[in-house]
Coordinates of C-alpha atoms and ligand atoms in Angstrom, one line a residue:
M3 CA 92.8 97.6 125.7
P4 CA 89.6 99.6 124.8
K5 CA 87.4 97.9 122.3
L6 CA 88.1 99.4 118.9
P7 CA 85.4 99.9 116.2
T8 CA 85.7 97.5 113.3
V9 CA 85.9 99.0 109.8
D10 CA 82.2 98.4 109.5
E11 CA 81.5 100.3 112.7
V12 CA 83.4 103.5 111.7
T13 CA 80.8 106.2 111.1
V14 CA 80.7 109.8 109.9
P15 CA 82.2 112.3 110.3
G16 CA 85.4 110.3 110.1
R17 CA 84.3 108.4 107.0
R18 CA 83.3 109.7 103.6
A19 CA 82.7 107.9 100.3
V20 CA 85.7 108.2 98.0
P21 CA 84.8 108.6 94.3
R22 CA 86.1 105.5 92.5
S23 CA 88.4 107.4 90.2
R24 CA 92.2 107.9 90.2
R25 CA 91.5 111.4 91.3
G26 CA 89.3 110.1 94.2
W27 CA 92.2 107.9 95.3
Q28 CA 94.7 110.6 95.0
Q29 CA 92.5 112.9 97.2
L30 CA 92.3 110.1 99.8
V31 CA 96.1 109.7 99.7
R32 CA 96.6 113.4 100.2
E33 CA 94.2 113.4 103.2
I34 CA 96.1 110.5 104.8
D35 CA 99.4 112.2 104.0
S36 CA 98.4 115.4 105.9
C37 CA 96.8 113.5 108.9
R38 CA 97.7 114.7 112.4
R39 CA 94.8 113.0 114.2
C40 CA 97.2 111.2 116.6
P41 CA 100.8 111.8 117.8
L42 CA 102.2 109.4 115.3
G43 CA 101.4 112.0 112.6
Y44 CA 104.1 114.2 114.1
A45 CA 106.8 111.6 114.5
R46 CA 106.8 109.9 111.1
Q47 CA 109.1 110.3 108.2
H48 CA 106.6 109.1 105.7
V49 CA 103.0 108.1 105.7
V50 CA 102.6 104.6 104.3
V51 CA 99.4 104.2 102.4
H52 CA 99.4 101.4 99.8
R53 CA 101.3 99.5 97.1
G54 CA 100.0 97.4 94.2
S55 CA 96.8 97.6 92.2
L56 CA 93.9 100.0 92.5
R57 CA 91.6 97.3 91.2
P58 CA 92.8 94.3 93.2
R59 CA 91.2 90.9 93.5
V60 CA 93.0 90.3 96.8
V61 CA 94.1 92.9 99.5
F62 CA 96.7 91.9 102.1
V63 CA 96.3 94.0 105.3
G64 CA 99.3 94.3 107.5
E65 CA 99.6 95.9 110.9
A66 CA 102.0 98.9 110.9
P67 CA 104.9 100.3 109.0
G68 CA 108.3 99.5 110.4
E69 CA 111.5 101.5 110.2
E70 CA 112.2 100.7 106.5
E71 CA 108.6 101.4 105.5
D72 CA 108.7 104.7 107.3
R73 CA 111.9 105.6 105.5
V74 CA 110.6 104.7 102.1
G75 CA 106.9 105.4 102.4
R76 CA 105.7 102.0 101.0
P77 CA 104.3 99.1 102.9
F78 CA 106.2 95.9 103.4
V79 CA 109.6 96.8 101.9
G80 CA 111.7 95.3 104.7
R81 CA 112.4 91.6 105.7
A82 CA 108.8 90.8 106.3
G83 CA 108.0 92.4 103.0
R84 CA 110.4 90.1 101.2
R85 CA 108.7 87.2 102.8
L86 CA 105.3 88.5 101.8
D87 CA 106.4 89.1 98.2
T88 CA 107.7 85.5 97.9
A89 CA 104.4 84.3 99.2
I90 CA 102.4 86.4 96.8
E91 CA 104.5 85.1 94.0
S92 CA 104.0 81.5 95.1
L93 CA 100.2 82.2 95.0
G94 CA 100.5 83.0 91.3
L95 CA 99.0 86.5 91.8
R96 CA 100.0 89.0 89.1
S97 CA 100.8 92.6 90.0
R98 CA 97.4 93.9 88.9
E99 CA 95.6 91.4 91.1
F100 CA 96.7 92.4 94.5
A101 CA 97.3 95.4 96.8
I102 CA 99.0 95.7 100.2
I103 CA 97.8 98.1 102.9
N104 CA 98.2 98.5 106.7
V105 CA 96.0 99.1 109.7
F106 CA 98.3 102.0 110.8
K107 CA 99.4 104.5 108.2
C108 CA 102.3 105.8 110.4
R109 CA 105.1 104.0 112.2
P110 CA 104.4 103.5 115.9
P111 CA 107.5 103.9 118.1
E112 CA 109.2 100.6 118.9
N113 CA 106.6 99.1 116.6
R114 CA 104.1 98.9 119.5
F115 CA 100.4 98.7 118.8
R116 CA 98.6 101.9 119.9
S117 CA 94.9 102.2 120.3
D118 CA 94.8 106.0 119.7
A119 CA 96.5 105.5 116.3
A120 CA 94.4 102.5 115.4
L121 CA 91.3 104.6 116.1
A122 CA 92.5 107.6 114.1
C123 CA 93.4 105.3 111.2
R124 CA 90.2 103.3 111.1
P125 CA 88.2 105.6 108.8
F126 CA 91.1 105.6 106.3
L127 CA 91.3 101.8 106.4
A128 CA 87.5 101.7 105.8
Q129 CA 87.8 104.2 102.9
Q130 CA 90.6 102.3 101.3
L131 CA 88.6 99.1 101.3
D132 CA 85.5 100.8 100.0
F133 CA 87.6 102.1 97.1
L134 CA 89.6 99.0 96.4
R135 CA 86.6 96.6 96.8
P136 CA 88.6 93.4 96.7
R137 CA 86.9 90.0 96.5
V138 CA 89.3 88.6 99.1
V139 CA 90.8 90.3 102.2
V140 CA 93.8 88.7 103.9
P141 CA 94.4 90.3 107.3
M142 CA 97.8 89.3 108.6
G143 CA 98.2 89.2 112.3
S144 CA 95.9 89.8 115.2
H145 CA 95.5 93.6 114.9
A146 CA 94.6 93.3 111.3
L147 CA 92.1 90.5 112.0
E148 CA 90.6 92.6 114.8
A149 CA 89.8 95.4 112.4
F150 CA 87.4 93.1 110.5
R151 CA 86.3 90.2 112.7
P152 CA 87.3 90.6 116.4
D153 CA 85.0 87.7 117.2
A154 CA 87.5 85.5 115.2
L155 CA 90.4 86.2 117.5
P156 CA 92.9 84.8 118.5
I157 CA 94.7 84.8 115.2
L158 CA 96.0 81.2 115.6
R159 CA 92.4 80.0 115.8
S160 CA 91.5 81.6 112.5
A161 CA 94.6 81.7 110.4
G162 CA 94.2 79.5 107.4
T163 CA 90.5 79.3 107.6
R164 CA 87.8 80.8 105.4
L165 CA 85.7 83.5 107.1
Q166 CA 83.2 86.0 105.7
W167 CA 83.3 89.7 105.8
R168 CA 80.6 91.8 104.0
G169 CA 79.9 88.8 101.8
R170 CA 83.5 88.5 100.8
L171 CA 86.1 85.9 101.6
L172 CA 88.2 86.9 104.6
F173 CA 91.2 84.7 104.9
P174 CA 93.5 85.5 107.9
L175 CA 97.1 84.6 108.1
V176 CA 99.7 84.9 110.8
H177 CA 101.9 88.0 110.3
P178 CA 104.9 87.3 108.0
A179 CA 107.2 88.9 110.6
A180 CA 106.1 86.4 113.1
A181 CA 106.9 83.6 110.6
L182 CA 110.4 85.0 110.4
H183 CA 111.0 84.6 114.1
A184 CA 109.5 81.3 115.1
P185 CA 109.9 78.0 113.1
A186 CA 106.5 76.8 114.2
L187 CA 104.9 79.9 112.8
A188 CA 107.0 79.6 109.6
R189 CA 105.4 76.2 109.1
R190 CA 102.0 77.6 109.9
W191 CA 102.6 80.4 107.4
E192 CA 103.5 77.9 104.6
R193 CA 100.6 75.6 105.4
D194 CA 98.1 78.5 105.4
L195 CA 99.4 79.9 102.2
R196 CA 98.7 76.6 100.4
R197 CA 95.2 76.8 101.8
L198 CA 94.9 80.3 100.6
Q199 CA 96.1 79.2 97.2
R200 CA 93.3 76.7 97.0
A201 CA 90.8 79.3 98.2
L202 CA 91.9 81.6 95.4
S203 CA 91.6 79.1 92.6
P204 CA 89.3 80.4 89.9
T205 CA 86.7 77.7 90.7
E206 CA 86.4 79.1 94.2
V207 CA 86.7 82.9 93.9
K208 CA 86.1 84.7 90.6
Ligands
URA476 N1 104.8 95.0 108.9 C1 103.5 95.4 108.6 O1 102.6 95.0 109.2 N2 103.4 96.3 107.7 C2 104.4 96.8 107.0 O2 104.2 97.7 106.2 C3 105.7 96.3 107.3 C4 105.9 95.4 108.3

């Protein structure tokens, strides 16, 4: 697989500062909505951009929309999403405190990772994070972690540990879909969530 740029390495012309206003966000969403930078832009039903707060303390970053997300146009609305919602609730986060986004904005066929799509989406991911400016970023799964700290791969080495990204807390987790399929990963998911809960306590992250 070719080495992909991280969100920090994405440079102009693909990246532009998004004014931090509702209008700025809506403009970015329109841009993502009309994107045809890779073949996935022609195959999708819906672009999947974001759900949750526009001023979040924590941003969860998934990998790619699945069938259900493509149909509805919102991230994590299928089985993995229910697992994620339960987890977020158990962390005690209120709706204004978190947001959910993905590395890919369009559904890849057979849910396979594609470098061309990841490359096309990188500036959007970078712009979303520039706008949302969370204090904590939670990449879920290896492709999400790779967008921030490829040096911290493989995911099982770093899930549940505290890393740094741009002076913020980066707290990787295994992907919730993986936790649905393998009991060992389900246990890991639960253990790492409790660690994340401790990391998010007000004495640790304001
Ligand atoms: N898995 C993801 O990584 N993202 C989604 O939006 C849904 C499932």
